[in-house]
Each structure stands twice: as C-alpha cells, then as structure tokens.
Short mmCIF file of C-alpha atoms and ligand atoms in Angstrom, two decimals:
data_model
loop_
_atom_site.label_atom_id
_atom_site.label_comp_id
_atom_site.label_asym_id
_atom_site.label_seq_id
_atom_site.Cartn_x
_atom_site.Cartn_y
_atom_site.Cartn_z
CA MET A 1088 0.11 -0.03 0.00
CA THR A 1089 1.07 3.81 -0.45
CA LEU A 1090 0.45 6.43 1.76
CA ASP A 1091 1.35 10.05 1.04
CA ASP A 1092 2.53 12.43 3.19
CA GLN A 1093 0.92 15.60 1.62
CA PHE A 1094 0.38 17.41 5.27
CA ALA A 1095 3.69 16.46 6.39
CA ARG A 1096 5.67 17.78 3.38
CA ALA A 1097 3.44 21.01 3.05
CA LEU A 1098 3.55 21.82 6.84
CA PRO A 1099 6.39 20.29 8.73
CA GLU A 1100 6.13 22.83 11.22
CA MET A 1101 2.82 21.09 12.13
CA ALA A 1102 4.05 17.69 11.82
CA LEU A 1103 5.96 16.29 14.79
CA PRO A 1104 8.58 14.86 14.98
CA TRP A 1105 9.40 17.23 12.22
CA GLN A 1106 11.46 15.22 9.65
CA ALA A 1107 13.66 13.25 12.23
CA GLU A 1108 12.87 9.69 13.23
CA PRO A 1109 9.12 8.30 12.48
CA TRP A 1110 7.50 8.36 15.67
CA GLN A 1111 6.68 4.61 16.92
CA ALA A 1112 3.28 3.75 18.06
CA GLU A 1113 3.02 1.53 21.36
CA GLN A 1114 3.52 -2.28 21.02
CA ALA A 1115 0.15 -4.22 21.48
CA PRO A 1116 0.60 -7.67 23.07
CA ALA A 1117 -2.37 -9.16 21.48
CA PRO A 1118 -4.09 -7.54 18.56
CA ARG A 1119 -7.64 -8.62 17.95
CA LEU A 1120 -9.89 -6.99 15.25
CA LEU A 1121 -13.12 -6.09 17.07
CA VAL A 1122 -14.83 -4.50 13.73
CA LEU A 1123 -13.66 -3.80 10.05
CA ASN A 1124 -15.36 -1.44 7.89
CA GLY A 1125 -15.27 -3.31 4.67
CA GLN A 1126 -16.65 -0.94 2.04
CA LEU A 1127 -14.76 1.89 3.41
CA ALA A 1128 -11.57 -0.10 3.01
CA GLU A 1129 -12.27 -0.85 -0.56
CA GLU A 1130 -13.52 2.59 -1.37
CA CYS A 1131 -9.96 3.92 0.19
CA GLY A 1132 -8.29 1.29 -1.85
CA LEU A 1133 -7.33 -1.03 0.73
CA ASP A 1134 -7.55 -4.94 0.68
CA THR A 1135 -9.87 -6.29 3.31
CA ASP A 1136 -8.22 -9.81 3.48
CA TRP A 1137 -4.65 -8.16 3.85
CA LEU A 1138 -6.07 -5.86 6.89
CA ARG A 1139 -7.43 -8.66 8.81
CA SER A 1140 -3.98 -10.28 8.39
CA SER A 1141 -1.29 -9.83 11.14
CA GLU A 1142 0.55 -7.30 9.11
CA GLY A 1143 -2.75 -5.46 8.27
CA LEU A 1144 -3.55 -5.54 12.22
CA ARG A 1145 -0.39 -3.95 12.72
CA LEU A 1146 -0.94 -1.23 10.33
CA LEU A 1147 -4.37 -0.46 12.03
CA LEU A 1148 -2.31 -0.29 15.36
CA GLY A 1149 0.72 1.70 14.15
CA THR A 1150 3.09 -0.66 14.78
CA HIS A 1151 3.91 -1.23 10.91
CA VAL A 1152 4.63 1.58 9.00
CA PRO A 1153 4.58 0.81 5.04
CA ASP A 1154 7.64 2.06 3.09
CA GLY A 1155 7.97 5.46 2.27
CA ALA A 1156 5.15 6.45 4.90
CA THR A 1157 5.83 9.48 7.27
CA PRO A 1158 3.62 8.95 10.24
CA VAL A 1159 3.08 12.21 11.99
CA ALA A 1160 1.25 13.82 15.26
CA GLN A 1161 -0.32 17.10 13.90
CA ALA A 1162 -0.08 20.30 15.89
CA TYR A 1163 -3.02 22.29 17.15
CA ALA A 1164 -4.05 24.95 19.41
CA GLY A 1165 -7.65 25.44 20.66
CA HIS A 1166 -10.30 27.07 22.92
CA GLN A 1167 -11.43 24.44 25.25
CA PHE A 1168 -14.62 25.21 26.64
CA GLY A 1169 -13.64 29.04 25.98
CA HIS A 1170 -10.13 28.99 27.57
CA TYR A 1171 -7.15 29.24 24.99
CA ALA A 1172 -4.80 26.39 25.10
CA PRO A 1173 -1.82 27.07 22.90
CA ARG A 1174 -0.46 23.69 22.44
CA LEU A 1175 -2.85 20.53 22.22
CA GLY A 1176 -2.13 18.62 19.20
CA ASP A 1177 -2.46 14.65 18.73
CA GLY A 1178 -1.81 13.67 22.08
CA ARG A 1179 -3.12 10.20 21.47
CA ALA A 1180 -3.43 9.79 17.77
CA LEU A 1181 -1.09 9.55 14.53
CA LEU A 1182 -1.86 10.69 10.85
CA LEU A 1183 -0.36 7.68 9.03
CA GLY A 1184 -0.59 9.59 6.09
CA GLU A 1185 -3.03 10.19 2.92
CA VAL A 1186 -4.49 7.30 0.80
CA VAL A 1187 -6.73 8.39 -2.81
CA HIS A 1188 -10.49 7.53 -2.29
CA ALA A 1189 -12.70 6.11 -4.95
CA ASP A 1190 -13.94 9.69 -5.54
CA GLY A 1191 -10.51 10.94 -6.56
CA HIS A 1192 -9.77 12.99 -3.30
CA PRO A 1193 -7.48 12.16 -0.84
CA ARG A 1194 -8.29 10.87 2.71
CA ASP A 1195 -6.13 10.88 5.85
CA LEU A 1196 -5.60 7.52 7.62
CA HIS A 1197 -5.42 8.29 11.23
CA LEU A 1198 -4.96 6.18 14.29
CA LYS A 1199 -6.59 7.08 17.91
CA GLY A 1200 -5.13 5.64 20.80
CA SER A 1201 -1.87 4.45 19.41
CA GLY A 1202 0.34 5.87 22.15
CA ARG A 1203 2.05 8.84 23.40
CA THR A 1204 3.29 11.52 21.23
CA PRO A 1205 5.23 14.85 21.74
CA PHE A 1206 1.83 16.53 22.62
CA SER A 1207 0.52 14.06 24.92
CA ARG A 1208 1.59 15.95 28.19
CA GLY A 1209 0.35 13.95 31.42
CA GLY A 1210 -1.73 11.66 29.35
CA ASP A 1211 -0.88 7.97 28.35
CA GLY A 1212 -1.78 8.37 24.70
CA LEU A 1213 -3.99 5.21 24.66
CA ALA A 1214 -7.73 4.60 24.42
CA ALA A 1215 -10.16 1.81 25.61
CA VAL A 1216 -12.22 -0.35 23.72
CA GLY A 1217 -15.63 1.20 24.67
CA PRO A 1218 -15.01 4.82 23.42
CA MET A 1219 -13.18 3.68 20.38
CA LEU A 1220 -16.41 1.42 19.52
CA ARG A 1221 -18.47 4.30 20.70
CA GLU A 1222 -16.75 6.56 17.94
CA TYR A 1223 -17.24 3.81 15.50
CA VAL A 1224 -20.78 3.42 15.85
CA VAL A 1225 -21.88 7.08 16.19
CA SER A 1226 -19.60 8.40 13.28
CA GLU A 1227 -20.78 5.35 10.87
CA ALA A 1228 -24.78 6.31 12.05
CA MET A 1229 -23.98 9.81 11.12
CA HIS A 1230 -22.82 8.98 7.72
CA ALA A 1231 -25.57 6.78 7.12
CA LEU A 1232 -27.82 9.78 8.27
CA GLY A 1233 -26.10 11.64 5.28
CA ILE A 1234 -24.19 14.03 7.62
CA PRO A 1235 -20.71 14.72 6.70
CA THR A 1236 -18.45 12.85 9.07
CA THR A 1237 -15.03 11.55 9.54
CA ARG A 1238 -15.32 7.88 9.17
CA SER A 1239 -14.33 4.84 11.13
CA LEU A 1240 -12.30 1.89 9.52
CA ALA A 1241 -11.85 -0.49 12.26
CA VAL A 1242 -11.22 -0.68 15.99
CA VAL A 1243 -8.53 -3.42 17.09
CA ALA A 1244 -8.18 -4.33 20.54
CA THR A 1245 -4.53 -4.13 21.83
CA GLY A 1246 -4.77 -6.76 24.62
CA ARG A 1247 -3.07 -4.30 26.63
CA PRO A 1248 -4.91 -2.83 29.66
CA VAL A 1249 -5.56 0.99 29.97
CA ARG A 1250 -5.79 2.05 33.29
CA ARG A 1251 -8.72 5.06 34.13
CA ASP A 1252 -11.09 4.75 37.22
CA THR A 1253 -10.48 0.94 36.82
CA LEU A 1254 -8.36 -0.95 34.38
CA LEU A 1255 -9.89 -1.40 30.97
CA PRO A 1256 -9.28 -3.03 27.46
CA GLY A 1257 -7.07 -0.97 25.26
CA ALA A 1258 -7.85 -0.41 21.70
CA VAL A 1259 -7.06 1.59 18.73
CA LEU A 1260 -9.40 3.45 16.28
CA ALA A 1261 -8.45 3.88 12.59
CA ARG A 1262 -10.35 6.60 11.10
CA VAL A 1263 -10.39 8.05 7.76
CA ALA A 1264 -11.12 12.08 7.10
CA SER A 1265 -11.35 14.25 3.94
CA SER A 1266 -8.32 16.04 6.45
CA HIS A 1267 -7.75 16.68 10.28
CA LEU A 1268 -7.51 20.53 9.70
CA ARG A 1269 -9.27 22.20 12.46
CA VAL A 1270 -9.98 25.72 13.64
CA GLY A 1271 -7.56 24.87 16.02
CA SER A 1272 -4.82 24.34 13.25
CA PHE A 1273 -5.04 27.94 12.28
CA GLN A 1274 -5.07 29.06 16.08
CA TYR A 1275 -1.74 27.13 16.35
CA ALA A 1276 -0.19 28.82 12.87
CA ARG A 1277 -1.58 32.25 13.61
CA ALA A 1278 0.10 32.03 17.36
CA THR A 1279 3.74 31.20 15.82
CA ASP A 1280 3.63 34.65 13.98
CA ASP A 1281 4.82 33.12 11.42
CA VAL A 1282 2.75 34.57 8.18
CA ASP A 1283 4.37 32.33 5.69
CA LEU A 1284 3.42 29.18 7.78
CA LEU A 1285 -0.39 30.56 8.10
CA ARG A 1286 -0.47 31.01 4.37
CA ARG A 1287 0.73 27.69 3.46
CA LEU A 1288 -1.88 26.35 5.82
CA ALA A 1289 -4.47 28.13 4.23
CA ASP A 1290 -3.27 27.57 0.73
CA HIS A 1291 -3.10 23.58 1.77
CA ALA A 1292 -6.77 23.99 3.19
CA ILE A 1293 -8.04 25.65 -0.05
CA ALA A 1294 -6.57 23.18 -2.28
CA ARG A 1295 -7.66 20.22 -0.17
CA HIS A 1296 -11.31 21.28 0.40
CA HIS A 1297 -12.46 24.39 -0.93
CA PRO A 1298 -10.45 24.73 -4.70
CA HIS A 1299 -13.27 27.48 -5.87
CA ALA A 1300 -11.73 29.73 -3.18
CA ALA A 1301 -8.21 29.68 -5.13
CA ASP A 1302 -10.23 31.90 -8.11
CA ALA A 1303 -11.77 34.44 -5.96
CA GLU A 1304 -10.68 37.77 -5.70
CA ARG A 1305 -9.63 37.07 -1.93
CA PRO A 1306 -8.68 33.34 -1.67
CA HIS A 1307 -8.29 33.54 1.85
CA LEU A 1308 -11.58 35.47 2.47
CA ALA A 1309 -13.32 32.94 0.16
CA LEU A 1310 -12.08 30.16 2.37
CA PHE A 1311 -13.30 31.61 5.39
CA GLU A 1312 -16.70 32.38 3.43
CA ALA A 1313 -16.80 28.23 2.60
CA VAL A 1314 -15.85 27.17 5.99
CA VAL A 1315 -18.57 29.30 7.50
CA ALA A 1316 -21.10 27.85 4.86
CA ALA A 1317 -19.95 24.32 5.56
CA GLN A 1318 -20.46 24.62 9.50
CA ALA A 1319 -23.70 26.38 8.89
CA SER A 1320 -25.01 23.40 7.05
CA LEU A 1321 -23.51 20.61 9.14
CA VAL A 1322 -24.55 22.30 12.63
CA ALA A 1323 -28.21 22.40 10.97
CA ARG A 1324 -27.93 18.74 10.23
CA TRP A 1325 -26.75 18.10 13.93
CA MET A 1326 -29.81 20.01 14.83
CA LEU A 1327 -32.34 18.30 12.58
CA VAL A 1328 -31.42 14.76 13.99
CA GLY A 1329 -30.98 15.99 17.61
CA PHE A 1330 -27.32 15.18 17.55
CA VAL A 1331 -25.17 16.72 20.88
CA HIS A 1332 -21.75 17.17 19.71
CA GLY A 1333 -21.03 17.37 23.52
CA VAL A 1334 -17.49 19.23 23.24
CA MET A 1335 -17.46 21.83 20.44
CA ASN A 1336 -13.95 22.94 21.34
CA THR A 1337 -12.32 24.80 18.59
CA ASP A 1338 -9.71 22.12 17.99
CA ASN A 1339 -12.82 19.85 17.55
CA MET A 1340 -14.12 21.71 14.53
CA THR A 1341 -13.30 20.96 11.10
CA ILE A 1342 -12.28 23.15 7.88
CA SER A 1343 -13.96 20.42 5.69
CA GLY A 1344 -17.16 20.67 7.54
CA GLU A 1345 -16.75 17.19 8.65
CA THR A 1346 -18.10 16.04 12.12
CA ILE A 1347 -15.05 15.24 14.27
CA ASP A 1348 -13.69 13.82 17.58
CA TYR A 1349 -16.91 11.95 18.87
CA GLY A 1350 -16.31 11.92 22.59
CA PRO A 1351 -19.34 13.02 24.93
CA CYS A 1352 -21.56 13.15 21.85
CA ALA A 1353 -25.19 11.70 22.32
CA PHE A 1354 -28.22 11.60 20.67
CA MET A 1355 -30.90 13.79 22.42
CA GLU A 1356 -34.17 11.89 23.12
CA ALA A 1357 -37.10 13.94 24.79
CA PHE A 1358 -37.03 17.47 22.69
CA ASP A 1359 -35.15 19.78 24.88
CA PRO A 1360 -33.09 22.68 23.75
CA ALA A 1361 -30.96 22.78 27.29
CA THR A 1362 -30.23 18.77 26.52
CA VAL A 1363 -26.60 18.25 27.89
CA TYR A 1364 -24.91 14.76 28.23
CA SER A 1365 -21.31 15.72 29.26
CA SER A 1366 -20.21 15.22 32.76
CA ILE A 1367 -17.87 18.18 32.31
CA ASP A 1368 -20.35 20.63 30.89
CA HIS A 1369 -21.57 22.13 33.86
CA ALA A 1370 -22.67 25.12 32.44
CA GLY A 1371 -24.28 23.69 29.44
CA ARG A 1372 -22.15 25.70 26.94
CA TYR A 1373 -22.27 22.71 24.48
CA ALA A 1374 -26.02 22.04 25.15
CA TYR A 1375 -28.40 21.05 21.92
CA GLY A 1376 -29.93 24.52 21.80
CA ASN A 1377 -26.47 26.37 22.12
CA GLN A 1378 -24.46 24.84 19.21
CA PRO A 1379 -25.57 27.25 16.38
CA LEU A 1380 -24.28 29.67 18.71
CA VAL A 1381 -21.01 27.91 19.60
CA ALA A 1382 -20.20 27.10 16.06
CA GLU A 1383 -20.67 30.86 15.34
CA TRP A 1384 -18.25 31.62 17.98
CA ASN A 1385 -15.47 29.29 16.94
CA LEU A 1386 -15.89 30.66 13.67
CA ALA A 1387 -14.90 34.07 15.00
CA ARG A 1388 -11.88 32.58 16.36
CA LEU A 1389 -10.91 31.07 12.65
CA ALA A 1390 -11.71 34.66 11.67
CA GLU A 1391 -9.14 36.35 13.74
CA ALA A 1392 -6.47 33.65 13.27
CA LEU A 1393 -6.84 34.65 9.35
CA LEU A 1394 -6.81 38.28 9.89
CA PRO A 1395 -3.27 38.77 8.72
CA LEU A 1396 -4.09 37.05 5.15
CA LEU A 1397 -7.32 38.79 4.42
CA SER A 1398 -5.79 42.29 4.19
CA ASP A 1399 -2.58 44.33 4.74
CA ASP A 1400 -4.97 46.84 6.10
CA GLN A 1401 -6.13 45.13 9.85
CA GLU A 1402 -8.78 47.58 10.07
CA GLN A 1403 -10.18 46.21 6.51
CA ALA A 1404 -9.38 42.65 7.56
CA ILE A 1405 -11.76 42.72 10.47
CA ALA A 1406 -14.38 44.52 8.25
CA LEU A 1407 -14.41 41.45 5.69
CA ALA A 1408 -14.38 38.99 8.49
CA VAL A 1409 -17.21 40.44 10.37
CA GLU A 1410 -19.28 40.69 7.12
CA ALA A 1411 -18.16 37.12 6.02
CA LEU A 1412 -19.16 35.85 9.43
CA GLY A 1413 -22.50 37.68 9.54
CA ALA A 1414 -23.37 35.07 6.49
CA PHE A 1415 -23.52 32.04 9.16
CA ARG A 1416 -26.93 33.11 10.73
CA ARG A 1417 -28.77 33.38 7.44
CA GLN A 1418 -27.01 30.22 5.96
CA TYR A 1419 -27.86 28.53 9.28
CA ASN A 1420 -31.42 29.28 9.33
CA GLY A 1421 -31.98 28.86 5.68
CA ALA A 1422 -30.39 25.27 6.22
CA TRP A 1423 -32.58 24.61 9.61
CA SER A 1424 -35.91 25.87 7.99
CA THR A 1425 -35.36 23.76 4.63
CA GLY A 1426 -34.67 20.90 6.81
CA MET A 1427 -37.53 21.56 8.97
CA ARG A 1428 -40.01 21.54 5.98
CA ALA A 1429 -38.31 18.24 4.93
CA LYS A 1430 -39.11 16.52 8.23
CA LEU A 1431 -42.59 17.64 7.98
CA GLY A 1432 -43.10 16.40 4.28
CA LEU A 1433 -43.61 20.31 3.35
CA PRO A 1434 -42.56 21.78 -0.04
CA ASP A 1435 -39.86 24.15 0.34
CA SER A 1436 -42.30 26.50 -1.83
CA LEU A 1437 -44.34 27.37 0.82
CA ASP A 1438 -44.35 30.80 2.17
CA ASP A 1439 -42.05 31.11 5.51
CA THR A 1440 -44.87 33.06 7.31
CA VAL A 1441 -47.11 29.82 7.21
CA THR A 1442 -44.31 27.34 8.15
CA SER A 1443 -42.17 29.31 10.61
CA PRO A 1444 -44.92 29.66 13.19
CA LEU A 1445 -46.10 25.88 12.68
CA VAL A 1446 -42.29 25.05 13.34
CA ASP A 1447 -42.15 26.92 16.27
CA GLU A 1448 -45.09 25.79 17.90
CA LEU A 1449 -44.31 22.28 17.17
CA LEU A 1450 -41.47 22.47 18.99
CA ALA A 1451 -42.97 24.17 22.13
CA LEU A 1452 -45.38 21.26 22.23
CA LEU A 1453 -42.53 18.69 21.81
CA GLN A 1454 -40.64 20.18 24.76
CA ASP A 1455 -43.92 20.62 26.97
CA ASN A 1456 -44.75 17.13 26.70
CA HIS A 1457 -41.32 15.72 26.52
CA VAL A 1458 -41.75 14.02 23.51
CA ASP A 1459 -39.03 11.61 21.74
CA HIS A 1460 -37.42 13.62 18.83
CA THR A 1461 -36.84 10.66 16.47
CA SER A 1462 -39.98 8.51 17.24
CA PHE A 1463 -41.79 11.72 16.94
CA TYR A 1464 -40.99 12.46 13.35
CA ARG A 1465 -41.14 9.03 11.98
CA ARG A 1466 -44.51 8.47 13.54
CA LEU A 1467 -45.68 11.75 11.81
CA GLY A 1468 -45.04 10.10 8.65
CA THR A 1469 -47.82 8.05 9.52
CA ALA A 1470 -49.71 10.34 10.45
CA ALA A 1471 -49.30 12.06 7.13
CA HIS A 1472 -50.78 8.55 5.52
CA GLY A 1473 -53.75 9.45 7.60
CA ASP A 1474 -53.39 7.44 10.62
CA THR A 1475 -52.51 10.26 13.46
CA GLU A 1476 -52.64 7.74 16.53
CA PRO A 1477 -48.92 6.48 16.68
CA ALA A 1478 -47.77 10.11 16.77
CA ARG A 1479 -50.66 11.52 19.01
CA GLU A 1480 -50.26 9.14 21.79
CA LEU A 1481 -46.96 10.81 22.63
CA PHE A 1482 -48.28 13.78 23.83
CA LEU A 1483 -50.28 14.44 27.20
CA ASP A 1484 -51.77 17.38 25.65
CA LEU A 1485 -53.96 15.66 22.96
CA ALA A 1486 -56.15 18.74 22.25
CA ALA A 1487 -52.94 20.77 21.34
CA ILE A 1488 -51.55 18.11 19.21
CA ASP A 1489 -54.97 17.62 17.53
CA ASP A 1490 -55.02 20.98 16.48
CA TRP A 1491 -51.60 21.28 15.34
CA MET A 1492 -51.80 18.11 13.10
CA ALA A 1493 -55.02 19.22 11.66
CA ARG A 1494 -53.24 22.64 10.36
CA TRP A 1495 -50.17 20.79 9.27
CA ARG A 1496 -52.25 18.12 7.40
CA ALA A 1497 -54.10 20.86 5.83
CA LEU A 1498 -50.82 21.69 3.85
CA GLY A 1499 -50.65 18.40 2.16
CA PRO A 1500 -47.54 16.51 3.68
CA ASP A 1501 -45.98 13.99 1.38
CA ALA A 1502 -45.70 10.90 3.64
CA ASP A 1503 -43.07 8.98 1.70
CA ALA A 1504 -40.67 11.89 1.32
CA MET A 1505 -40.90 11.96 5.23
CA GLN A 1506 -39.47 8.71 5.61
CA ARG A 1507 -36.66 9.34 3.44
CA VAL A 1508 -35.42 12.17 5.68
CA ASN A 1509 -36.87 11.32 9.23
CA PRO A 1510 -34.90 8.29 10.66
CA ALA A 1511 -36.22 5.22 12.27
CA TYR A 1512 -32.92 4.36 14.02
CA ILE A 1513 -30.17 6.23 15.55
CA PRO A 1514 -27.73 5.19 18.02
CA ARG A 1515 -29.56 5.53 21.21
CA ASN A 1516 -27.89 5.84 24.32
CA HIS A 1517 -29.05 2.98 26.21
CA LEU A 1518 -28.52 0.90 23.27
CA VAL A 1519 -24.97 2.25 22.72
CA GLU A 1520 -24.14 1.56 26.52
CA GLU A 1521 -25.38 -1.94 26.24
CA ALA A 1522 -23.27 -2.74 22.91
CA LEU A 1523 -20.05 -1.14 24.47
CA THR A 1524 -20.55 -3.16 27.87
CA ALA A 1525 -21.11 -6.28 26.04
CA ALA A 1526 -18.03 -5.56 23.77
CA THR A 1527 -15.74 -4.79 26.62
CA GLU A 1528 -16.76 -8.19 28.25
CA GLY A 1529 -15.96 -9.89 24.77
CA ASP A 1530 -19.54 -10.21 23.17
CA LEU A 1531 -19.56 -8.26 20.05
CA GLY A 1532 -23.20 -9.40 19.02
CA PRO A 1533 -24.95 -6.36 20.34
CA LEU A 1534 -22.58 -4.04 18.50
CA GLU A 1535 -23.08 -5.86 15.52
CA ARG A 1536 -26.94 -5.63 15.48
CA LEU A 1537 -26.90 -2.09 16.45
CA LEU A 1538 -24.66 -1.05 13.68
CA ASP A 1539 -26.77 -3.26 11.25
CA ALA A 1540 -29.79 -0.97 12.80
CA VAL A 1541 -28.07 2.69 12.32
CA THR A 1542 -26.11 2.21 9.19
CA ALA A 1543 -29.34 1.83 7.34
CA PRO A 1544 -31.69 4.47 9.52
CA TYR A 1545 -34.20 5.18 7.13
CA ASP A 1546 -35.33 1.36 6.37
CA GLU A 1547 -37.45 0.41 8.64
CA ARG A 1548 -37.21 -3.40 9.62
CA PRO A 1549 -39.45 -5.91 11.31
CA GLY A 1550 -37.64 -7.28 14.33
CA HIS A 1551 -35.66 -4.11 14.92
CA GLU A 1552 -38.83 -2.52 17.10
CA ARG A 1553 -36.26 -1.90 20.15
CA TYR A 1554 -33.81 0.16 18.12
CA ALA A 1555 -36.83 2.44 17.39
CA ALA A 1556 -37.84 3.08 21.01
CA PRO A 1557 -36.60 5.74 23.47
CA ALA A 1558 -34.64 4.56 26.70
CA PRO A 1559 -36.83 2.68 29.17
CA ASP A 1560 -37.49 5.02 32.44
CA ASP A 1561 -35.17 2.97 34.43
CA PHE A 1562 -32.14 3.95 32.06
CA GLY A 1563 -32.29 7.24 34.01
CA ALA A 1564 -30.50 10.45 33.11
CA TYR A 1565 -27.68 9.78 30.74
CA ARG A 1566 -24.26 11.23 31.38
CA THR A 1567 -21.11 11.08 28.93
CA PHE A 1568 -17.36 11.56 29.52
CA CYS A 1569 -14.34 13.12 27.93
CA GLY A 1570 -10.86 12.14 27.03
CA THR A 1571 -12.01 8.64 28.20
P1 AMP B 906 -10.45 15.47 22.76
O1 AMP B 906 -10.98 15.88 24.03
O2 AMP B 906 -10.29 14.35 22.59
O3 AMP B 906 -10.52 16.06 21.76
O4 AMP B 906 -8.96 15.84 23.18
C1 AMP B 906 -8.22 16.86 23.52
C2 AMP B 906 -6.56 17.11 23.69
O5 AMP B 906 -6.47 16.07 24.78
C3 AMP B 906 -5.85 16.46 22.57
O6 AMP B 906 -4.81 17.36 22.15
C4 AMP B 906 -5.78 15.02 22.60
O7 AMP B 906 -4.87 14.61 22.01
C5 AMP B 906 -5.73 15.07 24.19
N1 AMP B 906 -5.79 13.78 25.08
C6 AMP B 906 -6.99 13.16 25.26
N2 AMP B 906 -6.82 12.03 25.44
C7 AMP B 906 -5.74 11.92 25.80
C8 AMP B 906 -4.75 10.78 26.39
N3 AMP B 906 -5.22 9.40 26.66
N4 AMP B 906 -3.55 10.72 26.57
C9 AMP B 906 -2.66 11.71 25.74
N5 AMP B 906 -3.21 12.98 25.21
C10 AMP B 906 -4.80 12.93 25.26
MG1 MG B 907 -10.29 16.77 20.00
#
C-alpha cells in the first residue's frame, strides 16, 4: 500500500517529529480485530483480507509503517470551553498519511489511541475499547444519516490494559477523514507569528477542501466564507437529527465541514434545547440548543486567526471578516428551515410566514410534552398517511397536538418524502451503552446488531422495534465522559 505525506511535506512545522526519526506507536501484545468497515476499506483502495492479516492489524495499530510513509502527530491549538490552550495537538493520535479515495480525493488515514506523542502532556496516549467503538458506531450512524463526518475504518483491541478509574481493555481506532485540519490548526499557525506558515496552511486547506476559493478575488476570505457555509450546513444537520456533539472546542471543529472527535456526544431523546450529556459541561455551553451559537463563536476564532491574510490593512481585514461571519446566521437559518420543512413533508415553496409559526409551535409542544425527537417525526410520517394515533399518543396535551396536526395536514404533507429524511434508527444512548458494555466483556453481538440498524437508518425493518424506541425509564439520566 502507498501512503502519501502531503500534510507532513506542506506543513512540516505542524507535523511532529519534524523530519526526524518516525514516531513509533505502542506495541500491542495481543491484537484482535473487533470491527472492520470493509466497504470503506475498499473505497480507500485497501485490501480487506490484508487488513485482517497480522501485518494489516499492525498497520491499524501503528506498529507497521509501510515503506515511504511518514506518520506524524499534528500540532494544533484550541479554545477548550472558551479557554485558549496554545499547544494541544495529537496527544493520542497519529496521522499515518493520505490514501486516495475512489472519488479521486485524498483521505487521511489516522489512528486514535496509538500511544504517546510529543503532545501527550500528562496523558498516556491510549484509548479503551468502549470509547473507540463508540466513535465507530456514532460516526458510521452519522454517515448513514447523510451527515458529513469522519469515518471509522476499524477498531483493534490491543490486549494491553488502559488505566482509567479501573483497568479497561485498550484499543486503537483507525479513522478516515477528508483531513484533520481544524479551527485549532489555524489558531496554532497564527500564534507562531509566522505569516508564511499561516499562508501555507490556508493554501493547503483551499487546495484540499475548497478549491473554488483559489479563483476568488480574495482567496483566503473565500476560504473563510466556505468554512462558514460548511459549518452552518453541518450544525443545522446535527440540530435536525437531535445530535449533541458535547465538546465543540475549536480544536474539534473541522475546516472541511465534517463532524469530528466523537467523545461525549449523544443523541437527544425527549426534545429539550437545554439537553446536555457531558459530565464536565456544567454550564451547558455545549447544550443541544447552544450549538449554532457556539459554532458561530468558533468561526469568529477562525476569522481572528486568518486576519493577517485577509488584508494588509487590519481594519479592513476585520471589516471583511465580520461581514463574512454575518452570513453564518442566514445560512444556518436557511438550512434549518429547509430541513424542518423536509421533516414535516412540506414543499420548500411554502411561504415562511406559514411554516415558521407552525414549526415554533411544534417545538414548544414537543418540549412541554417531553416527546422523543426521533420517533415523533417518524410517526408523523404515518400521520401524513392518515393514521395520526401513533404520533398523537406521544403527547399528554391531546387537544393541542390534534389542533396542530389538523393545520399541518391541511398543507398536504408528503408522507413518503418524510420517511426518507426522518430516521427510524439512531444510536440511542441505552443501546450504545449496552453494546459497548457487552463488547468490553467480549461479546460483539449487540454491537453488530446495533450497527446493522443504524447504518440503514431510514429502512424500517420488522424485528428491529427495540432500536426505534427511546430508553426505558429505568435507564435514568444519561451522562457521557470526555477523553476517556
Ligand atoms: P479531545 O477532547 O479528545 O478532543 O482531546 C483534547 C486534547 O487532549 C487533544 O490534544 C488530545 O490529543 C488530548 N488527549 C486526550 N486524551 C488523551 C490521552 N489519553 N493521552 C494523551 N493525550 C490525550
Ligand atoms: Mg479533539
């Protein structure tokens, strides 16, 4: 196999250890393949039989480096919960290099949990089976939902215990992304005061993700505009499906517009904008309903980092950045309204003065009645066919939902179109926990069945009823953890 080293060559200052000896991953005493994404492997030109071989597993662990490859840990900075950290970087990850996808574009092949790097600080550089399988399931579910995301190629158990609150089995996740350039990458380059580095990073990002920006009058401003547009669209997609990222630090926001770094993420069940799952997000900074605002805040940090490239006159640079950032709200609102109409089966041609109050009223009803976000829209599709009972029974205030549904049905919703945009199956928190607990104890069955459901989310199948239902009451309040 051949791995390119585009990033390491273009930005050696951000690829450690510079060009010195290649950094070596941790040895794994007993590698065992837990899950492999055969289709993704093929799309990336990787031979699945070879990946399953002992040499293939060593590639997926980072202990076998193909000839000519230059694995590196990437440098980045970032605002974590609003506080700037100048040197984060890949503390437990490794960019093996780039492969060419069947679509002709490069993809990063990246390992998470592969051992310590120069960015590890106090951390062990390792990862446990549970969190790596969690990223695998949730990212593949997001992909199946049509939401831009990094992909998961494989999880390999190392046979080496990882010390957390208790000893846990260790694993490495191999992931594939259109790149790992983050808002934090730009913050890092900006903080070096090396404008040439910042320019090379921006030009690399343009070539890789937003090539049309190269033809603009101001290419670096066009790059910023493209990232604003990609993130406005991405976060609207999260909101429509009830996804809570959980740790939207600037180092966890991509330039490509892909969802990245699945840590304390979770899908909301009962609709409530204040929904928070992360155990460390005490103030609710990254609550479901705050995500568009946080995205805009992160993009302002990207704009600050780019200022030296936008104009020689910094006053003008700021004015240009402010104007470009102003597009975020319009684009987000547009993507959200279009998506809501689709969820409700209504044509995009309907006037906003009709749909907007209808949507607002519905959200208030969902919140007041603690209605499960995902099953409601799916059942509403059945209501569009004429049977309102399955949706109606989710509400306590029947008069209010009857009145709302009568007005909505009068607009002629398209039931079939609704079932193509409203998923039946999402990775529900209790099912994810069940699958990860079983896998950690050695039983991969529940994980495989969950993957089967969530990777075909719109295709409702008999026998899969439990994958469409919210958590039982005794599951209680859900908490997720970072950096585990
Ligand atoms: P995350 O919250 O996963 O996005 O990680 C934030 C930062 O902490 C990144 O720089 C990670 O590389 C680093 N980090 C997280 N877990 C570990 C670990 N076990 N060992 C070393 N660094 C880590
Ligand atoms: Mg991260």
